[in-house]
XYZ file of C-alpha atoms in Angstrom:
691
model
C 45.678 166.280 126.881
C 45.567 170.056 125.769
C 49.513 169.556 123.883
C 48.246 165.991 122.182
C 44.683 167.530 120.876
C 47.408 170.881 119.948
C 47.224 170.528 116.253
C 50.656 172.251 113.626
C 50.112 175.648 113.162
C 49.873 176.780 109.655
C 52.948 177.836 107.530
C 53.487 181.135 105.602
C 53.807 180.546 102.031
C 57.477 180.606 101.153
C 58.807 184.210 100.170
C 58.983 185.211 96.060
C 62.174 186.814 95.708
C 61.285 189.871 93.846
C 63.039 190.837 90.262
C 65.712 192.528 91.965
C 67.015 189.304 93.921
C 66.950 188.124 90.626
C 68.873 190.340 88.965
C 70.737 189.925 91.276
C 71.735 186.658 91.595
C 72.180 186.629 87.873
C 75.249 189.042 88.011
C 79.155 188.156 88.537
C 81.476 190.191 91.221
C 81.423 193.165 88.946
C 78.181 193.469 88.203
C 77.506 191.723 84.787
C 75.169 189.092 84.017
C 76.604 185.176 84.294
C 76.346 183.924 80.990
C 73.384 181.048 80.494
C 71.125 183.370 83.245
C 67.988 184.404 82.524
C 65.366 186.771 84.547
C 63.114 184.220 84.565
C 62.785 181.958 87.302
C 62.639 179.191 85.332
C 64.628 175.328 85.978
C 67.470 175.202 84.089
C 67.099 172.019 81.069
C 67.737 168.481 81.931
C 70.615 168.997 79.755
C 72.234 170.861 82.041
C 71.886 169.494 85.578
C 73.497 165.877 84.120
C 75.611 167.480 82.800
C 76.738 169.218 86.519
C 76.163 166.505 88.198
C 78.298 164.713 86.210
C 81.037 167.003 86.176
C 80.534 166.865 90.222
C 80.892 162.848 90.717
C 84.612 163.708 88.080
C 85.672 166.107 90.618
C 84.654 163.969 93.671
C 86.516 161.112 91.773
C 89.597 162.900 91.241
C 89.660 163.713 95.264
C 90.144 159.464 96.226
C 93.858 159.429 96.684
C 95.773 156.163 96.608
C 95.674 156.717 100.480
C 92.438 157.019 100.168
C 92.423 153.139 99.000
C 95.651 152.023 100.764
C 93.023 153.134 103.859
C 90.366 151.398 102.462
C 91.821 148.072 101.869
C 93.172 148.239 105.343
C 90.379 148.618 107.571
C 88.654 145.988 105.549
C 91.732 143.670 106.203
C 91.335 144.775 109.522
C 87.489 144.311 110.147
C 88.003 140.983 108.518
C 90.321 139.718 110.822
C 88.654 140.955 113.765
C 84.867 139.884 112.994
C 87.095 136.279 111.938
C 88.712 136.354 115.261
C 85.496 136.931 117.195
C 83.920 133.877 115.527
C 87.137 131.667 116.166
C 86.555 132.977 119.952
C 82.923 132.653 119.994
C 82.462 129.392 118.158
C 82.278 126.239 120.042
C 85.905 124.629 120.205
C 83.869 121.758 118.074
C 82.536 123.156 115.330
C 85.933 122.363 112.818
C 85.065 118.941 113.434
C 81.685 119.551 113.330
C 81.587 121.073 109.775
C 84.673 118.444 108.607
C 82.397 115.322 109.463
C 79.298 116.767 107.751
C 81.105 117.116 104.370
C 83.213 113.698 105.286
C 81.327 111.751 106.698
C 82.807 110.514 110.770
C 86.226 111.055 111.729
C 87.870 108.288 112.403
C 89.483 107.661 116.234
C 92.786 109.887 116.280
C 95.574 106.755 116.753
C 96.352 107.315 120.544
C 92.521 106.604 121.088
C 92.534 104.268 119.164
C 94.626 101.870 120.785
C 94.165 103.241 124.528
C 90.510 101.528 124.266
C 92.585 98.219 122.210
C 94.238 98.724 126.532
C 98.353 99.639 125.371
C 100.368 101.108 127.851
C 103.262 103.598 127.280
C 106.484 101.180 127.723
C 109.329 101.684 126.052
C 110.857 105.815 127.098
C 111.161 107.711 123.206
C 112.967 109.537 122.109
C 112.978 111.717 118.828
C 115.775 113.258 117.036
C 114.486 115.890 114.918
C 115.623 116.455 111.188
C 117.122 119.653 109.502
C 115.596 123.365 109.979
C 112.824 122.136 112.097
C 114.074 122.906 115.137
C 114.190 126.378 116.855
C 116.949 128.369 117.169
C 117.415 131.338 119.232
C 120.083 134.165 119.927
C 122.156 133.794 123.427
C 124.940 136.529 122.181
C 124.754 138.914 119.127
C 125.506 141.549 117.290
C 124.104 145.405 117.774
C 121.324 144.855 115.165
C 120.032 142.641 117.639
C 119.303 144.494 120.122
C 116.538 142.836 122.113
C 116.302 139.359 120.793
C 118.181 138.161 123.891
C 116.984 134.019 123.919
C 114.319 135.121 120.946
C 113.892 132.740 118.241
C 115.990 133.359 114.575
C 114.925 129.937 113.672
C 111.208 128.813 113.683
C 108.523 130.077 115.502
C 106.972 133.611 114.392
C 110.350 134.207 112.086
C 109.019 138.333 113.146
C 112.932 138.928 112.497
C 113.569 137.998 109.140
C 110.539 140.834 108.117
C 111.889 143.417 110.533
C 115.911 143.272 109.771
C 116.478 140.901 107.576
C 120.732 141.540 106.601
C 121.222 141.310 109.966
C 119.237 137.701 110.331
C 121.350 136.695 107.709
C 124.252 137.488 109.949
C 123.281 135.723 112.534
C 122.007 132.148 111.336
C 125.350 132.224 109.323
C 128.236 130.338 110.434
C 131.811 131.442 110.504
C 133.283 130.255 107.231
C 136.201 128.618 107.823
C 135.413 127.111 111.271
C 132.425 125.904 110.799
C 131.674 127.533 114.344
C 130.033 130.502 115.913
C 131.594 133.792 114.284
C 133.169 136.370 116.659
C 129.956 138.052 119.242
C 127.516 135.782 118.218
C 125.710 132.061 119.642
C 122.602 130.844 118.264
C 122.189 128.171 120.279
C 118.937 125.675 120.121
C 116.040 125.371 121.711
C 115.408 122.775 124.260
C 112.579 120.298 125.135
C 109.620 118.560 123.482
C 109.010 122.728 122.369
C 112.353 122.910 120.220
C 109.949 120.950 117.495
C 106.419 120.225 117.925
C 105.593 122.903 115.748
C 107.895 124.956 113.117
C 105.883 127.751 112.871
C 102.454 128.780 115.117
C 99.582 125.975 113.023
C 102.060 123.595 111.481
C 103.004 120.855 113.193
C 106.230 119.076 112.448
C 106.113 116.697 116.084
C 102.518 118.029 118.057
C 100.734 115.396 116.616
C 102.443 112.913 117.385
C 103.289 113.841 120.766
C 99.593 114.271 121.526
C 98.595 110.795 120.750
C 101.079 109.429 122.805
C 100.121 110.976 125.782
C 97.466 109.654 124.998
C 98.535 105.790 126.145
C 100.657 107.849 129.138
C 103.535 109.069 127.992
C 104.535 112.194 129.425
C 107.406 114.450 129.219
C 109.154 111.954 131.566
C 109.056 109.386 128.982
C 109.927 111.628 126.748
C 112.877 112.744 124.993
C 113.414 115.854 122.312
C 117.347 115.398 121.051
C 117.610 119.074 119.828
C 120.874 120.100 118.186
C 122.153 123.166 116.572
C 121.444 121.692 113.305
C 123.349 123.348 111.162
C 126.788 122.711 112.370
C 128.498 119.593 110.919
C 127.273 116.413 113.727
C 130.844 116.329 115.106
C 131.438 119.513 115.862
C 127.366 120.055 117.132
C 129.554 117.529 120.405
C 132.668 120.143 119.912
C 131.040 123.296 120.669
C 127.906 121.919 122.485
C 128.690 118.532 124.007
C 125.480 117.440 122.550
C 126.045 113.848 121.901
C 126.760 113.479 125.189
C 124.024 114.780 126.483
C 121.809 112.990 124.338
C 124.236 109.851 125.966
C 122.952 110.900 129.143
C 119.414 111.196 128.852
C 119.090 107.451 127.412
C 121.232 106.345 129.484
C 118.759 108.147 132.433
C 115.089 107.288 130.346
C 116.326 103.388 130.544
C 117.214 103.824 134.102
C 114.379 105.160 135.350
C 111.887 103.079 133.222
C 112.785 99.954 134.669
C 115.499 98.830 132.721
C 113.202 99.420 129.276
C 115.515 100.243 126.362
C 113.840 103.273 124.129
C 112.731 103.773 120.574
C 114.666 106.180 118.417
C 112.597 108.446 116.379
C 114.582 109.987 114.292
C 113.378 112.372 110.690
C 114.745 113.581 107.975
C 118.351 114.565 108.924
C 117.993 113.672 112.032
C 118.627 109.754 110.906
C 122.000 110.625 109.400
C 122.615 112.573 112.575
C 121.620 109.309 114.654
C 123.266 106.945 112.289
C 126.692 109.133 113.563
C 125.596 109.289 117.204
C 125.217 104.858 117.344
C 128.930 105.967 115.784
C 129.996 107.558 117.928
C 128.735 106.576 121.118
C 130.473 103.199 120.865
C 134.055 104.776 120.352
C 136.745 105.629 122.253
C 136.762 108.943 124.237
C 138.835 111.417 122.517
C 137.549 110.777 119.525
C 133.787 108.714 120.437
C 131.868 108.138 123.743
C 132.950 105.879 125.517
C 130.096 103.759 125.598
C 131.911 100.439 124.560
C 130.630 97.992 121.530
C 127.309 96.961 123.603
C 125.831 100.344 124.218
C 123.178 100.675 121.949
C 122.768 96.865 122.266
C 121.924 97.743 126.408
C 119.997 100.931 125.235
C 118.327 101.124 122.359
C 115.099 98.809 121.374
C 114.011 100.499 117.984
C 115.684 102.982 115.559
C 112.215 103.679 113.476
C 113.537 105.797 110.815
C 110.651 108.581 108.826
C 111.925 109.898 105.533
C 115.573 109.303 106.088
C 117.906 110.353 103.266
C 120.759 107.781 103.628
C 121.882 107.874 100.680
C 121.689 111.647 100.225
C 119.699 113.576 97.773
C 119.954 114.980 94.988
C 117.804 118.284 95.809
C 121.421 118.816 98.244
C 123.646 119.143 95.380
C 120.821 121.999 93.956
C 120.702 123.823 96.973
C 124.530 123.797 97.197
C 125.308 124.453 93.285
C 122.977 127.557 92.340
C 120.659 127.472 95.644
C 117.953 125.898 94.241
C 114.839 123.162 93.998
C 112.408 122.930 91.993
C 110.336 125.375 93.687
C 112.168 127.824 93.302
C 113.404 127.556 89.804
C 109.237 127.733 89.237
C 109.037 130.995 90.905
C 112.881 132.343 90.051
C 110.879 132.222 86.273
C 107.898 133.794 87.012
C 109.061 136.812 88.640
C 113.021 136.954 88.411
C 112.832 140.384 89.323
C 112.880 139.524 92.395
C 114.919 136.412 93.219
C 117.751 137.512 90.765
C 118.414 140.928 90.364
C 118.398 143.742 92.948
C 115.521 145.004 93.317
C 114.641 146.391 96.548
C 118.602 145.749 97.245
C 117.345 142.528 98.441
C 119.774 140.029 96.249
C 118.014 137.245 97.905
C 119.778 134.138 96.108
C 122.633 135.189 97.033
C 122.022 136.276 100.640
C 120.607 132.705 101.244
C 123.675 130.914 99.626
C 126.058 133.352 101.371
C 123.927 131.576 104.488
C 123.614 128.314 103.535
C 126.729 127.731 102.476
C 127.979 127.656 105.769
C 125.356 125.073 107.244
C 127.935 122.069 107.129
C 124.883 120.240 108.184
C 124.129 120.306 104.216
C 126.425 118.349 102.593
C 126.042 115.721 104.531
C 122.976 115.208 101.757
C 125.458 114.767 99.163
C 124.464 111.783 97.003
C 126.301 108.973 98.400
C 127.326 105.738 96.653
C 128.816 107.678 93.227
C 127.637 105.449 89.403
C 127.358 102.479 92.557
C 123.612 103.135 93.512
C 122.876 106.510 91.179
C 123.719 105.359 87.651
C 126.078 106.571 85.433
C 125.326 107.970 82.310
C 123.535 105.329 80.191
C 121.512 103.455 84.263
C 120.297 104.085 87.264
C 118.316 101.958 88.846
C 115.025 103.181 87.995
C 115.156 102.980 84.549
C 111.825 102.513 83.437
C 109.644 104.184 85.889
C 106.769 106.266 84.209
C 105.787 109.864 85.668
C 101.823 108.801 85.102
C 98.995 111.879 85.676
C 96.007 110.642 88.068
C 93.772 111.707 84.896
C 95.738 110.514 81.494
C 94.793 112.060 78.066
C 95.673 110.675 75.620
C 97.412 111.940 72.968
C 97.269 109.860 70.080
C 100.579 110.949 67.996
C 102.550 108.788 71.692
C 99.679 106.086 72.546
C 100.128 102.117 70.857
C 97.781 99.505 71.692
C 99.354 96.358 72.648
C 98.202 92.283 72.507
C 95.053 92.960 74.114
C 93.768 96.124 72.484
C 94.523 98.330 75.150
C 96.110 101.756 74.637
C 98.948 101.866 76.041
C 101.511 105.403 76.376
C 105.258 104.963 76.159
C 106.981 106.983 77.914
C 110.218 108.597 77.092
C 112.720 107.293 79.218
C 114.608 108.557 82.008
C 118.251 109.308 82.508
C 118.005 109.786 86.205
C 122.005 109.142 86.287
C 123.020 112.278 84.602
C 122.121 114.399 88.149
C 122.892 117.867 86.305
C 122.928 118.381 82.797
C 123.350 121.747 80.597
C 120.678 121.566 77.744
C 117.365 119.851 77.835
C 119.638 118.041 74.706
C 122.360 116.587 76.457
C 119.591 115.040 79.279
C 118.404 113.334 76.154
C 121.238 112.225 74.463
C 123.121 109.300 73.827
C 126.254 108.693 75.600
C 128.934 108.712 72.653
C 127.478 112.154 71.378
C 128.147 114.465 74.162
C 131.566 115.818 74.155
C 132.772 116.423 77.722
C 135.808 119.172 78.331
C 137.876 118.468 81.229
C 137.388 120.878 84.192
C 139.125 119.738 86.980
C 141.961 121.660 85.563
C 141.038 124.632 83.743
C 142.036 127.559 85.247
C 139.909 129.962 86.173
C 139.302 133.102 85.109
C 139.153 137.258 86.603
C 136.578 137.935 88.689
C 136.061 142.018 87.303
C 133.205 141.646 90.093
C 134.890 140.111 93.558
C 136.279 143.053 93.691
C 132.683 145.408 94.602
C 132.249 146.211 97.031
C 128.348 145.173 97.035
C 129.738 141.840 96.318
C 131.862 141.433 99.028
C 129.434 141.716 101.418
C 127.031 139.141 100.016
C 130.393 136.536 99.122
C 129.887 133.867 97.637
C 132.704 131.709 95.627
C 131.287 132.026 92.404
C 133.305 136.069 92.527
C 136.255 133.317 92.508
C 135.475 131.670 90.251
C 135.646 133.948 87.384
C 134.518 133.679 83.326
C 136.727 131.026 82.442
C 135.594 128.249 85.447
C 132.061 128.890 84.768
C 133.451 127.935 81.122
C 134.801 124.926 81.976
C 131.675 124.107 84.693
C 129.024 124.180 81.464
C 131.554 122.998 78.952
C 131.512 119.077 80.530
C 127.991 119.418 80.645
C 126.717 116.125 82.355
C 127.620 116.012 85.948
C 127.027 111.979 87.644
C 126.890 111.411 91.143
C 130.961 110.008 90.556
C 131.676 113.654 89.145
C 129.344 116.266 91.783
C 131.493 115.780 94.184
C 134.340 117.204 92.210
C 132.007 120.003 90.414
C 130.730 121.266 93.899
C 135.149 120.888 95.171
C 135.640 123.103 91.980
C 132.516 125.971 92.167
C 133.201 125.704 95.950
C 136.319 124.438 97.064
C 136.525 126.533 101.568
C 132.766 125.249 101.652
C 134.020 122.079 100.682
C 137.324 121.756 102.102
C 135.028 122.150 105.419
C 132.873 119.812 104.035
C 135.831 116.545 103.700
C 136.793 116.827 107.094
C 133.400 115.718 108.669
C 131.779 113.762 105.686
C 132.368 110.782 102.835
C 130.890 110.246 99.931
C 132.125 107.121 99.448
C 132.066 103.210 98.930
C 134.485 101.178 101.893
C 136.521 98.607 100.263
C 137.690 96.999 103.672
C 135.496 98.448 106.890
C 138.196 96.443 108.797
C 140.292 99.149 107.570
C 141.480 101.665 110.796
C 140.475 104.619 108.575
C 137.135 103.765 109.032
C 137.017 104.804 113.108
C 137.320 108.563 111.900
C 133.939 110.565 112.366
C 134.075 111.653 108.944
C 132.303 108.115 108.287
C 130.070 107.795 110.542
C 127.634 109.249 108.745
C 127.840 107.199 106.112
C 125.742 104.095 105.986
C 128.058 102.614 103.030
C 131.542 102.792 104.954
C 130.329 102.974 108.455
C 128.627 98.992 109.969
C 125.980 99.148 111.767
C 125.954 98.523 116.044
C 126.778 95.549 117.336
C 122.677 94.632 118.319
C 121.832 92.078 116.825
C 118.101 92.410 118.871
C 117.660 95.904 117.832
C 115.075 96.345 115.025
C 116.373 99.921 112.776
C 112.681 100.707 110.128
C 111.955 102.733 107.495
C 109.218 104.039 107.496
C 108.552 106.914 104.776
C 106.546 108.357 102.004
C 105.527 107.115 98.224
C 103.792 108.130 95.073
C 104.806 111.974 95.433
C 106.267 113.351 92.535
C 110.262 113.909 93.253
C 113.467 115.555 92.933
C 115.720 113.534 91.268
C 118.060 115.187 88.391
C 118.155 118.205 86.882
C 118.366 120.252 83.407
C 120.997 123.522 83.729
C 121.399 126.610 82.130
C 124.180 129.526 82.590
C 122.309 132.881 83.500
C 122.855 136.404 82.013
C 125.890 137.893 83.558
C 125.115 140.467 85.875
C 127.083 142.078 89.284
C 127.619 139.547 91.721
C 125.407 136.927 90.241
C 125.076 132.836 90.657
C 126.268 131.868 87.499
C 123.869 128.926 87.220
C 120.434 128.002 87.549
C 117.432 125.628 86.790
C 116.215 125.733 83.048
C 112.195 126.302 84.249
C 111.440 126.311 80.702
C 112.862 122.493 80.188
C 109.557 120.784 79.355
C 108.524 117.115 78.527
C 106.309 116.071 76.109
C 103.207 115.812 77.477
C 101.945 115.523 81.359
C 102.706 112.146 81.594
C 106.669 113.223 81.530
C 108.909 112.782 84.524
C 110.698 116.273 83.201
C 108.711 119.115 85.036
C 110.597 123.004 85.124
C 114.281 121.686 83.828
C 113.593 118.601 86.979
C 113.677 114.559 86.388
C 111.218 113.724 89.064
C 111.040 110.177 90.150
C 108.991 108.477 93.047
C 109.639 109.229 96.517
C 107.736 111.473 99.669
C 108.848 114.844 97.472
C 112.369 114.887 98.863
C 113.705 111.715 99.555
C 113.556 109.156 96.635
C 112.451 106.008 97.855
C 115.930 104.654 96.045
C 117.967 106.839 99.134
C 115.440 106.028 102.067
C 114.461 102.703 101.323
C 117.391 100.850 100.081
C 119.903 100.442 102.585
C 117.277 98.888 104.553
C 115.974 97.069 101.818
C 119.590 95.226 100.089
C 122.393 96.919 102.285
C 121.307 96.221 105.743
C 118.997 93.114 105.606
C 120.059 90.000 107.238
C 124.186 89.517 108.002
C 126.217 91.795 105.455
C 129.349 93.130 105.631
C 127.357 96.683 106.894
C 125.655 94.920 109.257
C 127.294 91.971 110.674
C 125.445 91.053 114.073
C 121.955 91.143 111.260
C 119.695 92.941 113.204
C 116.423 92.741 111.554
C 115.396 95.648 108.612
C 112.209 96.667 108.114
C 110.544 99.039 105.643
C 107.003 100.612 106.120
C 105.470 102.782 102.755
C 103.138 104.837 103.225
C 101.254 105.632 100.010
C 100.511 109.569 99.984
C 96.554 110.603 99.629
C 96.370 113.946 99.733
C 93.616 115.875 102.127
C 90.200 115.974 100.440
C 88.763 119.585 101.511
C 90.304 122.711 103.194
C 89.031 121.549 106.274
C 91.017 118.668 106.740
C 94.712 120.679 107.046
C 96.947 118.664 106.124
C 95.520 115.390 106.367
C 95.626 112.116 107.903
C 97.249 110.051 105.591
C 99.889 111.838 103.179
C 103.088 110.734 102.641
C 104.859 114.060 101.927
C 108.817 114.866 103.836
C 107.295 116.431 106.990
C 103.474 116.287 106.307
C 103.604 112.177 107.126
C 104.481 113.277 110.749
C 100.657 113.660 110.638
C 99.955 110.396 109.174
C 97.575 107.946 111.382
C 99.282 104.667 110.261
C 102.631 105.798 110.713
C 101.864 107.390 113.783
C 100.067 103.254 115.228
C 102.364 101.912 114.022
C 104.964 103.823 115.979
C 103.006 103.354 119.704
C 102.593 99.634 118.925
C 106.420 99.369 118.896
C 106.855 102.199 121.216
C 103.919 99.647 123.625
C 105.978 97.072 122.745
C 105.801 94.853 119.686
C 108.109 94.004 117.228
C 108.159 94.583 113.808
C 106.982 91.004 112.910
C 104.290 91.547 115.215
C 103.509 95.263 113.105
C 103.554 92.991 109.747
C 106.642 93.464 108.700
C 107.852 95.351 105.271
C 104.522 97.452 103.998
C 105.501 97.871 100.041
C 103.949 100.141 97.411
C 107.405 101.134 95.245
C 109.663 98.848 93.095
C 112.475 99.619 95.968
C 112.935 96.187 96.223
C 112.961 95.731 92.391
C 115.465 98.671 92.461
C 117.526 97.749 95.199
C 118.689 94.143 92.760
C 119.762 96.214 90.448
C 122.938 97.810 92.336
C 125.530 96.037 92.186
C 127.293 96.352 95.652
C 129.822 93.848 97.895
C 127.391 92.470 100.617
């Protein structure tokens, strides 16, 4: 208590500086009076104080370096990351769904839950056939630069090694340029099991949503099988190197035998559609070329083939990829930042390394357009003539509008000549064919290219280094290429690649399917040069998205000359006259799923295989199921449940429901038959093909 009552002692007044000390503070080291000093103790004027403070601030800012800014930025990013990670792990699992439902309303039940409530149960075993690039690949043997990567994914997963050692990654992902098989000392093999293609990268599903919904009605790993394969190889070489086709045959037989004799439902996606078409011919063909299953194997083992986004007749996108390592998005990117993709920026030479790698993947040649001008059109005609690329919110331009009989505004789009798959210049793409003067390129003499002797060029070798200026000029002088001349174009600019491809793939139309030559495996993935199996009870579905602008033809230009360069590129400056134009960034767009045009995905089931035809002699039933694209309404919906995009459609609830019903025992008729939103039947009727 005495402490509480103790009062604070008064402090003595501060000692006043005497005149000597004051005067001393005004003297410098030499005893001279400092400028501006005063013998009095008065405070400096306000102007001087403000100037001193400003000078101190400048000195502080000068000390803040670029390193400080980087550290500050990294600190903020890391802090935000850890905060979000904490919140993600702390919040209830149902919180994202709660927020989504609060914004958009109650979400519908997933198809598996809905159909489980209806009483559907697993019946037919299911086989998944992934497409190009969606299946994981792992390293089993590599060079010294790949030390520590044994059985690590080189493709799929996190792609961490692309950033750590990009050139080593390119070397190991490339195949031998002569054989189309492994390079010496390198073995990259497909990942097996359902995990091979459930997710492409963490968080980006491919088959995972479909697998989860099938599990809702009782499916498990013993009733589902992922037919993983090395999608870089030609289809027949997957059997030569890995015996993949034999493994698929054995697994299907096992699934049927262990599930009460119920035949399998096969679900191929993208290029997997062509791969399984090849398999159905291989399995019936006698050895050594085929699997020796006999003419009735498919009838005994396959209930339905539900093709998703199938490029049955190829895709123009494959032409752009092989010709210049481009597509629409790449062309836009290189137009925005050419230094990143075109030049030797940081020594990356991105597109050239990409071309070097992808031109060794023989599978890419399976998707070159098939059927020539008969299917895809010529200089003056195409099946899609009259297609209109209407913007969702049209803005009417008075100069391009007329009024119909009812007085309503009617937009007249410019007609698109889709048959001209590659045109050198927008003027050539739009000109009447009579005004186009083509100079034959097939017999042109390829000039010398000094860049071929450059060491760095040999390191990223593409066949353009052997084409020379003379060959490049000859290609451009021909001006326009249709599906009929595209094959000759690729043979001219990439003869070694096409020489390998000609052993494994064909792109024509068979005159007589009974000709013994069509027993060769090179024809088996072309639906226009092969017959469907003798399986009248087998159903074939073509399921794909519509309503998304899809690449159909290209406007090209010569690229600026440089060492080790790709001489051709899409002219991203070529644009249509208005927002309703089909020409965007040098690419003519048509209806499709963003990758496969409707014409390629739908023609065979709409007409080529419909009923008993020479391509479908047993009369297997065919159905078209189109899914109109509806993008997600907000970010919380992720990739959406009504998407028609080429990969995102794998999460489309309507498509998943159709698949589950067929797997549970329904037929195509019970599903409702055809479901069509596009003009596929109208376009198919325009194609004059002997059936």
